[in-house]
Amino acid sequence: MDLRIGHLYPDLMSIYGDKGNVIALSQRARWRGIAAEVRPYSVGEWREPEWPDVWFFGGGQDQGQDLVGADLAGRNGESLRKSVASGAAIFSVCGGYQLLGTEYVPEVGAAIPGAGILDVTTRAGRKRFVGNLVVDSADGPLVGFENHSGRTYLGPKAVPLGSVVVGNGNNGEDKTEGAIQGKVIGCYLHGSCLPKNPWLADRLLQWALERRHTDVKLAKLDDEAELAARTQATEVAQARP
Amino acid sequence: MPDALAIVANTAGKLTREGLRVMGRGATALPGLVALTLDPDFISALSRELPHGVVCVSGTNGKTTTSRMLSDIARATGWAPIHNRSGSNLDRGVAAALLADATWSGEPRGDLGLFEIDEASLPGVVGRVRPRAVVVTNLFRDQMDRYFELDALARRIGDALAGLPAETALVLNADDPLVASLAIRKDANVTYFGVDDDAVGGNVPQAISDATRCPRCRSPLRYERVVLAHVGVWSCPTGDFTRPARDVSATKVVLGPRGSEVVIGGVLASMYDEIRVPVPGLYNVYNALAALATARALAIGLPESIRALANFTPAFGRLETVEVNGKTLRLVLVKNPAGFNAAIAALLETGRHPRLLAALNDRDADGRDVSWIWDADFETLAPAVEHAVITGLRGRDLALRFKYAGLPAEKLAVVDDPAAAIEKALGLAPAGSEVVVLATYTAMLALREALARTGAVAPFWED
Ligand SMILES: [Zn+2]
């Protein structure tokens, strides 16, 4: 069995340790004897856009974000939509999450269309949400660090990833954090997210491997260090939000 | 003479300082806060009285080492620098340094202000202190929960510098495109420094994408050599922005475990000036170049500067060493991916297999977001590590980072209590060997305090 990871815009959208998510997916595959390969996909023509089983799309600085938005408005956005339609998964964080939505509404000027893969819209906000973020969901708890001024609101096709316990999450109003739609996930959890939240990493691995393999059964790993990090981060978040 | 309000603020700050001393507390930023509360203009009121003016040293990494080098150089020429050296490098720290030096009537005893300023505070501070020179060492990602985005920050700094009088000396790293972009005014008085040895650095850009795009037109920059992250020999393919000519430059660098031998060239130096930088690592060569370039901008002669530099000793947490029971602890402060990568490059240069004591905290002074550890190159470090003892308020995140970088569990131990962590790390090290301590700022303070309790080091309160 093998795993193919496409890293979206690693030169422009890799901030706040988001690279750790790619490390987590690759290592958790390798520890189970599954070969993992990572390829970058950035601005310009993509070679083999149908190759990845799972995409990772991180956050970036504003400068990078407009370049990426413009690139996704062209053929690469179409390729990404096709890839999702053919069964690939996406994990996106912060800027990447916003760019996968239907649109981004800045404080002044016209709305900027997104890739239209997640049914979410984001509006510019004044106050930046910076701090620890603890989230509860039916599938397990999540912890990370948020740092965004955009407010994201979910449309009917997306469901929240979880509900906020500490922090602001999607918009600071409705207590939701993140979005799931099919095999596409977006969230505001930097940290990195996947190493400390191994159940989510394994969910993505499962989805990714199912694209080209049948009877995918992930072996159990020793997650003591992962859960210890999650517990410590959660305790810190509760004591010092 | 400072005005009456500044004198009152000075007196109140000094009284606070005395009070803290009586209570056995070290120098903190509290006296500075008291003075600034009474007189928000306190810093500029006292700075104006300094005959050699004020130098602001800013940038993500190397502020402390650069300003300490510059302080040694200034002292060697007979000046009396006032330096906010204890790392509390914000407004309060500057105010505290000024009032510690001033007489009770608010007259400074020193003659040169040498202020380390956080890059995020720099735009606000330069307008008030009217510096004679501003040094920017480099701009990397650091603690972005406070600083937000690097290019926005560079624009704010550039705008603030453009608002200073044209004669203000700017000392800028030519090899860092973001720093080179800070000289906006056509008539700016800039001294550039950089490294021009073809043998230094590699050809492949490292995986930290701080500023791989041109600060002017956003085209991807071309690199002939990459020294660290986005620092190197760069050019913009559209030709609208080029690496400036170096006024002070290292034309040959030979790195060694205890320091570097450097040949200095560039417009302001002669090719025959050889210097010794007595602290290891290429990043310290950059710090030395920054200090020399600033000394030139202050009209201090190169020979005096070079002599002073040869006797330099490192500061708290910057490769300082402590002897405990016949073993050596080497303290290395780390706080962001670029600084971490530079530190481990220096550590692994000589093919060593380090024994580590690593500590990660997430207080304000460390940066509350610990995500940066995933951008740092633990994958290069892990295979060389003999063993690692991990501690700190976020030690579990750090242990997880080592696990995912491939360090086997049997080489890794997490010990929450700092004193117990030191004991464990020393216990694992054979007699006569060295333990490298990699720690963020408040984590290093905690380890240092634990060492002070055992009598291994003097308590830390320099001022
Ligand atoms: Zn350009």
XYZ file of C-alpha atoms and ligand atoms in Angstrom:
705
model
C 0.000 0.000 0.000
C 1.211 3.528 -0.639
C 0.070 7.055 0.153
C 0.376 10.111 -2.103
C 0.296 13.531 -0.459
C -0.017 16.737 -2.483
C 1.261 19.784 -0.580
C -0.532 22.852 -1.921
C 1.610 25.998 -2.317
C 4.276 24.996 0.250
C 6.355 28.048 -0.763
C 3.527 30.510 -0.095
C 1.125 28.806 2.278
C 3.204 27.277 5.038
C 3.103 29.277 8.193
C 2.812 28.606 11.919
C 4.216 25.105 11.632
C 1.526 23.807 9.296
C 4.192 21.630 7.689
C 3.810 19.396 10.746
C 0.530 18.136 9.284
C 2.360 16.701 6.269
C 4.991 15.186 8.596
C 2.222 13.602 10.685
C 0.402 12.072 7.700
C 3.637 10.677 6.220
C 5.013 9.291 9.483
C 1.742 7.708 10.592
C 1.592 5.968 7.204
C 5.247 4.824 7.375
C 4.925 3.533 10.942
C 2.245 1.209 9.546
C 4.461 0.031 6.726
C 2.725 2.200 4.125
C 5.116 4.071 1.813
C 4.359 7.809 1.682
C 5.449 10.330 -0.923
C 4.904 14.111 -0.820
C 4.864 16.335 -3.909
C 4.554 20.122 -3.994
C 1.908 21.887 -6.130
C 2.400 25.636 -6.413
C 1.584 28.624 -8.643
C 1.785 27.735 -12.351
C 1.090 24.589 -14.315
C 0.553 21.432 -12.250
C 2.053 18.127 -13.357
C -0.298 15.207 -12.671
C -2.996 16.979 -10.646
C -4.787 13.615 -10.438
C -1.828 12.052 -8.518
C -2.562 12.925 -4.822
C -4.766 10.861 -2.529
C -4.813 13.658 0.022
C -3.993 17.343 -0.240
C -2.673 19.546 2.491
C -3.370 23.294 2.235
C -1.869 25.496 4.989
C -2.106 29.149 5.957
C -0.056 32.011 4.559
C 0.735 35.669 4.773
C -1.586 38.079 2.950
C 0.986 38.533 0.194
C 0.995 34.829 -0.618
C -2.722 34.509 -0.214
C -3.658 36.784 -3.170
C -1.183 35.013 -5.470
C -2.685 31.672 -4.508
C -6.258 32.955 -4.850
C -5.483 34.138 -8.382
C -3.883 30.802 -9.238
C -6.866 28.813 -7.947
C -9.220 30.988 -9.988
C -7.700 29.409 -13.108
C -7.133 25.865 -14.280
C -5.623 24.665 -11.005
C -8.875 25.349 -9.151
C -10.644 23.182 -11.736
C -8.038 20.421 -11.228
C -8.513 20.539 -7.467
C -12.318 20.280 -7.794
C -11.919 17.297 -10.151
C -9.502 15.634 -7.744
C -12.010 15.928 -4.889
C -14.806 14.629 -7.135
C -12.645 11.571 -7.900
C -12.209 10.738 -4.211
C -9.183 12.684 -2.936
C -9.295 14.169 0.570
C -8.198 17.667 1.617
C -7.016 18.931 4.971
C -6.813 22.733 5.100
C -5.907 25.200 7.823
C -6.607 28.943 8.184
C -5.795 30.675 4.863
C -6.109 27.394 2.969
C -9.507 26.781 4.599
C -10.690 30.262 3.592
C -9.500 29.854 -0.005
C -11.411 26.582 -0.420
C -14.675 28.379 0.440
C -17.156 30.049 -1.917
C -15.938 33.574 -1.300
C -13.928 35.956 0.843
C -15.487 39.345 1.594
C -12.869 41.992 2.403
C -13.565 45.055 4.531
C -13.638 47.244 1.412
C -14.079 46.230 -2.201
C -15.766 43.386 -3.990
C -15.980 39.795 -2.747
C -13.179 37.525 -3.983
C -14.390 34.129 -5.217
C -12.805 31.039 -3.616
C -12.241 27.552 -5.027
C -15.852 26.622 -4.160
C -14.935 23.267 -2.650
C -16.246 23.986 0.847
C -19.641 25.620 1.408
C -18.276 28.368 3.649
C -17.826 32.120 3.265
C -15.331 34.281 5.109
C -15.654 37.959 5.991
C -12.794 40.179 7.076
C -12.930 41.065 10.763
C -11.283 43.882 12.692
C -10.044 42.111 15.794
C -7.640 39.250 15.234
C -8.385 36.016 17.072
C -5.074 34.884 18.553
C -4.832 32.189 21.193
C -5.258 28.594 22.215
C -8.240 26.799 20.709
C -9.896 23.741 22.254
C -12.660 22.007 20.321
C -15.025 19.192 21.188
C -16.587 16.891 18.635
C -18.520 13.643 18.599
C -15.396 11.883 17.266
C -12.934 13.247 19.818
C -11.407 16.416 21.222
C -9.052 18.693 19.260
C -6.536 21.306 20.399
C -4.447 23.904 18.589
C -3.628 27.588 18.302
C -5.712 29.991 16.218
C -4.453 33.194 14.561
C -6.876 34.774 12.088
C -8.956 37.871 11.504
C -11.361 36.297 8.974
C -14.806 35.222 10.199
C -16.012 32.030 8.539
C -19.688 31.069 8.280
C -20.929 27.659 7.160
C -23.521 27.105 4.420
C -25.951 24.150 4.428
C -23.610 21.667 2.676
C -20.842 21.896 5.265
C -21.040 20.673 8.864
C -18.879 22.019 11.680
C -15.819 19.984 12.639
C -16.685 20.599 16.292
C -17.792 23.101 18.882
C -15.526 25.587 20.625
C -14.612 24.955 24.274
C -11.819 27.551 24.589
C -11.134 30.269 21.984
C -13.087 31.700 19.057
C -13.133 29.177 16.196
C -14.909 29.944 12.913
C -16.297 33.371 13.751
C -16.369 33.953 17.517
C -20.171 34.001 17.446
C -21.762 30.609 16.859
C -19.256 28.477 18.821
C -18.513 26.333 15.772
C -15.007 25.467 14.586
C -13.973 24.148 11.193
C -15.996 22.512 8.466
C -16.365 19.058 6.930
C -17.906 18.369 3.560
C -17.357 14.899 2.140
C -13.637 14.189 2.502
C -12.707 17.867 2.740
C -11.847 19.409 6.103
C -11.042 23.011 6.941
C -10.162 24.443 10.350
C -8.318 27.190 12.236
C -6.135 24.815 14.243
C -2.426 25.553 13.901
C -0.194 23.768 16.329
C 0.498 21.698 14.243
C -2.942 20.134 14.318
C -2.516 16.541 13.155
C 0.409 15.391 15.352
C -1.447 16.329 18.554
C -4.841 15.181 17.283
C -4.059 11.716 15.950
C -7.661 10.581 15.485
C -8.115 13.284 12.859
C -4.825 12.345 11.169
C -5.978 8.722 10.965
C -9.398 9.720 9.631
C -7.660 11.552 6.763
C -5.295 8.633 6.158
C -8.229 6.250 5.954
C -10.050 8.497 3.454
C -6.898 8.985 1.399
C -5.959 5.311 1.188
C -9.527 4.306 0.267
C -9.209 6.249 -2.969
C -6.987 3.602 -4.589
C -7.008 0.682 -2.171
C -9.740 -1.627 -0.896
C -10.056 -3.093 2.603
C -8.045 -0.362 4.260
C -7.647 -1.239 7.937
C -5.269 1.041 9.811
C -3.211 -0.743 12.457
C -3.306 0.790 15.937
C -0.296 2.912 16.870
C 1.137 3.746 20.276
C -0.212 7.289 20.718
C 0.956 7.900 24.266
C 3.208 10.850 23.321
C 0.492 12.336 21.078
C -2.144 12.161 23.792
C 0.265 13.531 26.404
C 0.895 16.559 24.168
C -2.827 17.020 23.609
C -3.522 16.833 27.347
C -0.774 19.321 28.227
C -1.862 21.761 25.479
C -5.495 21.492 26.614
C -4.566 22.143 30.245
C -2.507 25.177 29.244
C -5.391 26.440 27.067
C -7.826 26.145 29.948
C -5.471 27.885 32.381
C -4.220 30.562 29.955
C -6.668 30.942 27.023
C 18.977 69.147 31.631
C 15.833 67.017 31.243
C 12.522 68.718 32.002
C 10.834 68.572 35.409
C 8.413 65.771 34.526
C 11.249 63.563 33.283
C 13.159 64.216 36.515
C 10.120 63.239 38.597
C 9.670 60.089 36.483
C 13.365 59.310 36.848
C 13.189 59.690 40.638
C 10.087 57.496 40.911
C 11.650 54.842 38.684
C 14.861 54.882 40.700
C 12.926 54.580 43.974
C 11.078 51.561 42.570
C 14.406 50.058 41.582
C 15.875 50.591 45.054
C 12.745 49.083 46.598
C 13.086 45.963 44.454
C 16.736 45.655 45.412
C 15.906 45.843 49.122
C 13.366 43.063 48.577
C 16.099 41.000 46.919
C 14.489 41.077 43.486
C 16.680 41.427 40.435
C 16.448 44.117 37.811
C 13.028 43.932 36.226
C 11.178 46.208 33.861
C 8.974 47.547 36.684
C 11.048 50.708 37.386
C 10.825 51.512 33.652
C 7.066 51.059 33.728
C 6.781 53.437 36.689
C 8.849 56.122 34.903
C 6.887 55.726 31.652
C 3.568 55.926 33.464
C 4.547 59.261 35.003
C 6.173 60.597 31.838
C 5.310 58.861 28.560
C 8.039 61.004 26.980
C 10.666 59.750 29.452
C 12.764 57.801 26.916
C 13.180 60.701 24.510
C 13.765 63.192 27.354
C 16.718 61.194 28.676
C 17.998 60.029 25.264
C 18.417 63.628 24.126
C 21.056 64.093 26.843
C 23.381 61.398 25.430
C 26.412 63.007 23.653
C 27.031 60.067 21.268
C 23.336 59.575 20.659
C 21.313 56.366 20.498
C 21.754 53.216 18.442
C 18.706 50.962 18.042
C 19.576 47.312 17.384
C 16.681 45.366 15.937
C 15.918 42.257 13.916
C 14.632 38.781 14.701
C 17.859 37.048 15.689
C 21.211 38.347 16.905
C 20.075 41.566 18.634
C 21.699 40.727 21.948
C 24.973 39.428 20.565
C 25.285 42.312 18.079
C 24.620 44.982 20.690
C 26.971 43.336 23.172
C 29.696 43.268 20.534
C 29.002 46.910 19.758
C 29.012 47.739 23.450
C 32.481 46.156 23.816
C 33.703 48.098 20.774
C 32.333 51.391 22.112
C 33.869 50.760 25.530
C 37.246 49.978 23.938
C 37.231 53.435 22.334
C 36.576 55.030 25.723
C 32.832 55.528 25.419
C 30.356 54.609 28.161
C 27.433 52.796 26.553
C 24.098 52.357 28.307
C 22.748 49.016 27.204
C 19.383 47.368 27.927
C 21.056 44.012 27.864
C 18.883 41.815 30.040
C 16.579 40.786 27.215
C 13.531 42.719 28.377
C 13.889 44.567 25.112
C 10.739 46.682 25.001
C 10.020 50.291 26.002
C 10.160 49.442 29.696
C 13.533 47.797 29.386
C 14.920 50.863 27.593
C 13.452 53.192 30.233
C 14.821 50.941 33.002
C 18.318 51.004 31.472
C 18.213 54.803 31.175
C 17.152 55.405 34.735
C 19.560 52.829 36.144
C 22.350 54.858 34.557
C 21.033 58.357 35.289
C 21.870 60.411 38.369
C 19.020 61.300 40.738
C 18.676 64.625 38.884
C 18.153 62.793 35.588
C 21.582 63.397 34.031
C 22.935 60.329 32.242
C 26.355 59.060 33.314
C 26.790 57.136 30.064
C 27.237 58.777 26.658
C 25.814 56.301 24.126
C 22.405 54.598 24.225
C 22.554 51.061 22.880
C 19.028 49.735 22.793
C 17.841 46.324 21.709
C 14.385 46.813 20.279
C 11.970 44.056 19.284
C 11.252 44.340 15.592
C 7.530 44.807 16.311
C 8.243 47.722 18.683
C 10.786 49.384 16.392
C 8.334 51.498 14.327
C 6.945 53.018 17.549
C 10.287 53.520 19.286
C 12.436 55.160 16.574
C 10.243 58.233 16.372
C 10.702 58.866 20.094
C 14.417 58.207 20.600
C 15.573 59.871 17.341
C 18.408 57.350 16.941
C 21.730 58.238 15.371
C 21.845 54.744 13.904
C 19.409 51.862 13.433
C 20.736 48.331 12.856
C 18.512 45.563 11.506
C 20.187 42.143 11.621
C 17.584 40.007 9.825
C 13.824 39.443 9.646
C 12.571 35.923 10.163
C 9.314 34.528 11.381
C 9.197 34.825 15.122
C 6.374 34.681 17.600
C 3.827 35.648 15.017
C 1.029 35.527 17.529
C 2.380 38.956 18.435
C 3.981 40.160 15.231
C 1.531 38.806 12.688
C 2.909 38.853 9.251
C 6.457 39.425 8.247
C 5.986 41.454 5.068
C 3.438 43.723 6.758
C 5.950 44.186 9.580
C 8.754 45.001 7.123
C 6.531 47.648 5.511
C 5.794 49.236 8.901
C 9.489 49.315 9.807
C 10.424 50.746 6.393
C 7.810 53.502 6.726
C 9.009 54.375 10.230
C 12.647 54.551 9.084
C 11.663 56.721 6.105
C 10.181 59.193 8.594
C 13.548 59.737 10.328
C 15.943 62.528 9.271
C 17.985 61.559 6.190
C 21.279 61.633 8.112
C 20.173 58.777 10.424
C 22.570 55.911 9.737
C 20.820 52.699 8.713
C 22.892 49.537 9.051
C 21.243 46.776 7.049
C 21.898 43.164 6.096
C 22.312 43.136 2.304
C 21.859 39.349 2.214
C 18.345 39.529 3.673
C 16.039 40.893 0.954
C 13.400 41.942 3.486
C 15.981 43.905 5.484
C 17.507 45.393 2.328
C 14.007 46.591 1.367
C 13.819 48.729 4.527
C 15.813 51.581 2.960
C 12.952 53.302 1.161
C 14.280 56.867 0.862
C 16.523 57.545 -2.111
C 18.759 59.739 0.113
C 18.967 57.227 2.984
C 22.372 56.963 4.662
C 22.869 53.188 4.598
C 25.793 50.946 5.511
C 25.222 47.429 4.183
C 26.888 44.261 5.418
C 26.909 40.727 4.035
C 28.873 37.568 3.310
C 30.711 37.239 -0.012
C 32.462 33.896 0.366
C 31.299 31.490 -2.357
C 32.086 28.547 -0.088
C 29.495 29.634 2.468
C 25.939 28.334 2.214
C 24.255 25.988 -0.198
C 22.426 26.161 -3.473
C 19.059 24.796 -2.425
C 16.672 27.191 -0.707
C 15.830 25.892 2.733
C 12.242 25.023 3.480
C 11.357 28.191 5.352
C 9.321 30.360 3.039
C 9.630 33.671 4.882
C 10.496 35.835 1.921
C 11.219 33.907 -1.202
C 9.411 36.604 -3.178
C 10.725 40.015 -4.161
C 9.571 42.615 -1.604
C 8.947 45.073 -4.474
C 7.263 43.109 -7.274
C 6.607 39.684 -5.663
C 8.383 37.722 -8.365
C 10.084 34.620 -6.953
C 13.643 35.612 -6.040
C 16.578 33.812 -7.617
C 19.267 32.541 -5.274
C 22.882 31.911 -6.178
C 23.602 30.819 -2.620
C 21.384 30.330 0.393
C 22.965 30.870 3.791
C 19.953 30.493 6.046
C 16.253 30.583 5.153
C 15.873 33.530 2.739
C 19.281 35.032 3.567
C 21.905 34.664 0.857
C 22.934 35.927 -2.555
C 19.644 36.837 -4.140
C 18.332 38.794 -7.103
C 14.956 39.678 -8.547
C 14.556 38.349 -12.097
C 12.643 41.486 -13.152
C 15.661 43.586 -12.129
C 13.650 46.048 -10.033
C 15.495 45.147 -6.834
C 19.054 43.928 -6.444
C 21.237 42.931 -3.512
C 22.962 46.160 -2.478
C 26.754 46.527 -2.611
C 28.283 45.523 0.719
C 30.135 48.253 2.596
C 31.440 45.739 5.127
C 31.657 42.170 3.959
C 33.142 38.803 4.908
C 35.125 37.720 1.852
C 36.411 34.546 3.494
C 34.968 32.632 6.433
C 36.556 29.659 8.191
C 34.211 28.207 10.810
C 35.561 26.389 13.848
C 34.114 24.864 17.015
C 35.131 27.828 19.195
C 34.895 30.681 16.725
C 35.468 31.792 13.144
C 38.361 33.345 11.244
C 37.031 35.966 8.855
C 38.619 38.165 6.210
C 36.888 41.506 5.943
C 36.418 43.244 2.607
C 33.830 45.542 1.123
C 33.814 49.229 0.305
C 34.655 50.397 3.834
C 37.260 47.782 4.737
C 40.505 46.600 3.254
C 40.910 43.042 2.007
C 43.727 42.564 4.494
C 41.706 42.948 7.670
C 41.503 39.558 9.336
C 39.259 39.202 12.300
C 38.545 36.521 14.817
C 34.938 36.097 15.933
C 35.374 34.207 19.208
C 31.892 32.634 19.190
C 31.020 29.762 16.843
C 28.476 29.648 14.043
C 27.930 31.533 10.830
C 25.158 33.572 12.438
C 27.726 35.042 14.799
C 29.804 36.091 11.774
C 26.729 38.070 10.666
C 26.395 39.552 14.161
C 30.067 40.599 14.063
C 29.624 42.173 10.606
C 26.586 44.092 11.888
C 28.589 45.360 14.875
C 31.573 46.368 12.705
C 29.355 48.111 10.158
C 27.617 50.032 12.948
C 30.962 51.005 14.479
C 31.951 52.370 11.055
C 28.686 54.302 10.865
C 29.529 55.814 14.276
C 32.998 56.779 12.954
C 34.865 54.295 15.182
C 38.027 52.970 13.506
C 38.096 49.429 12.150
C 41.356 48.385 13.901
C 39.957 49.312 17.349
C 36.710 47.521 16.530
C 38.492 44.360 15.436
C 40.645 44.302 18.598
C 37.596 44.713 20.835
C 35.736 41.969 18.977
C 38.553 39.440 19.489
C 37.975 39.603 23.268
C 34.218 39.204 23.073
C 32.471 36.728 25.425
C 28.915 35.498 24.828
C 25.893 36.532 26.889
C 23.231 34.702 28.840
C 21.860 31.800 26.873
C 24.036 32.513 23.860
C 26.544 29.661 23.926
C 27.424 30.530 27.500
C 28.869 27.506 29.302
C 28.403 26.431 32.912
C 30.523 23.797 34.692
C 28.667 21.382 36.984
C 30.444 18.441 38.684
C 33.064 18.134 35.959
C 30.495 18.309 33.156
C 29.714 21.257 30.923
C 26.288 22.703 30.186
C 26.274 24.780 26.991
C 23.274 27.126 27.027
C 21.709 27.988 23.664
C 18.640 30.202 23.510
C 16.239 29.234 20.708
C 12.998 30.944 19.792
C 12.190 30.535 16.111
C 12.916 28.166 13.210
C 15.737 30.223 11.689
C 17.502 30.664 15.038
C 17.010 26.993 15.855
C 18.382 25.875 12.477
C 21.400 28.176 12.860
C 22.044 26.822 16.351
C 21.877 23.176 15.287
C 24.039 23.867 12.212
C 26.696 25.243 14.577
C 26.158 22.269 16.879
C 26.563 19.665 14.149
C 29.341 21.435 12.198
C 32.024 19.398 13.897
C 30.239 16.056 13.535
C 29.256 15.880 17.184
C 26.569 13.656 18.680
C 25.003 16.062 21.136
C 23.462 15.138 24.462
C 20.522 17.483 24.786
C 18.459 19.127 27.443
C 15.647 20.843 25.522
C 12.987 23.082 27.071
C 9.920 24.681 25.491
C 7.744 27.271 27.233
C 4.803 29.243 25.833
C 4.724 32.382 27.948
C 4.518 35.828 26.288
C 8.307 36.228 26.133
C 8.661 32.833 24.428
C 5.782 33.310 21.991
C 2.497 31.681 22.997
C 2.198 29.728 19.767
C 4.598 26.774 19.848
C 3.778 25.775 16.228
C 7.195 27.035 15.094
C 8.907 23.852 16.283
C 7.336 22.074 13.280
C 9.073 24.509 10.895
C 12.460 23.960 12.544
C 14.694 21.290 11.084
C 14.499 18.602 13.769
C 14.853 16.024 10.980
C 18.532 17.026 10.592
C 19.135 17.099 14.339
C 17.400 13.867 15.407
C 19.712 11.294 13.751
C 22.754 12.860 15.453
C 21.283 13.038 18.964
C 22.825 10.767 21.607
C 19.884 11.350 23.928
C 17.456 14.155 24.780
C 15.892 15.129 28.091
C 12.832 17.314 27.526
C 11.233 19.791 29.903
C 9.167 22.998 29.935
C 5.527 24.035 30.094
C 5.071 22.608 26.572
C 7.659 19.859 26.838
C 5.141 17.294 25.539
C 4.867 19.164 22.241
C 8.644 19.200 21.984
C 8.889 15.474 22.754
C 6.289 14.832 20.045
C 8.346 16.891 17.583
C 11.400 14.714 18.307
C 9.278 11.562 17.912
C 8.018 12.632 14.471
C 11.566 13.651 13.468
C 12.551 10.022 14.116
C 14.252 10.081 17.521
C 13.592 6.650 19.083
C 11.615 6.598 22.344
C 14.532 5.062 24.295
C 16.653 8.145 23.559
C 13.960 10.487 24.845
C 12.888 11.307 28.415
C 10.361 13.933 29.528
C 10.986 15.433 32.980
C 8.659 18.293 33.904
C 10.560 19.796 36.847
C 13.523 21.914 35.625
C 15.885 20.909 38.452
C 15.080 17.213 37.989
C 15.538 17.607 34.222
C 19.032 19.069 34.729
C 19.900 16.238 37.097
C 18.648 13.622 34.649
C 20.548 15.156 31.717
C 23.783 15.402 33.723
C 23.307 11.862 34.997
C 23.138 10.542 31.429
C 26.329 12.383 30.409
C 29.708 10.748 31.124
C 32.326 12.666 33.148
C 34.054 15.429 31.185
C 31.321 15.560 28.513
C 28.997 18.334 27.417
C 25.211 18.721 27.565
C 23.721 21.185 25.096
C 20.763 23.086 26.551
C 18.321 24.328 23.893
C 15.619 26.446 25.514
C 13.199 29.274 24.874
C 13.605 32.463 26.896
C 11.551 31.829 30.049
C 12.419 28.123 29.953
C 16.105 29.103 30.012
C 15.434 31.445 32.945
C 13.791 28.571 34.839
C 16.763 26.270 34.172
C 19.152 29.039 35.110
C 17.298 29.595 38.387
C 17.440 25.884 39.167
C 21.202 25.974 38.524
C 21.557 29.052 40.747
C 19.896 27.154 43.611
C 22.583 24.477 43.351
C 25.247 27.218 43.361
C 26.454 26.329 39.841
C 25.853 29.851 38.509
C 25.311 33.271 39.997
C 21.654 34.356 39.975
C 20.801 36.144 36.765
C 20.108 39.800 37.094
C 22.495 41.756 35.005
C 21.728 45.394 34.379
Zn 11.266 42.461 -8.049
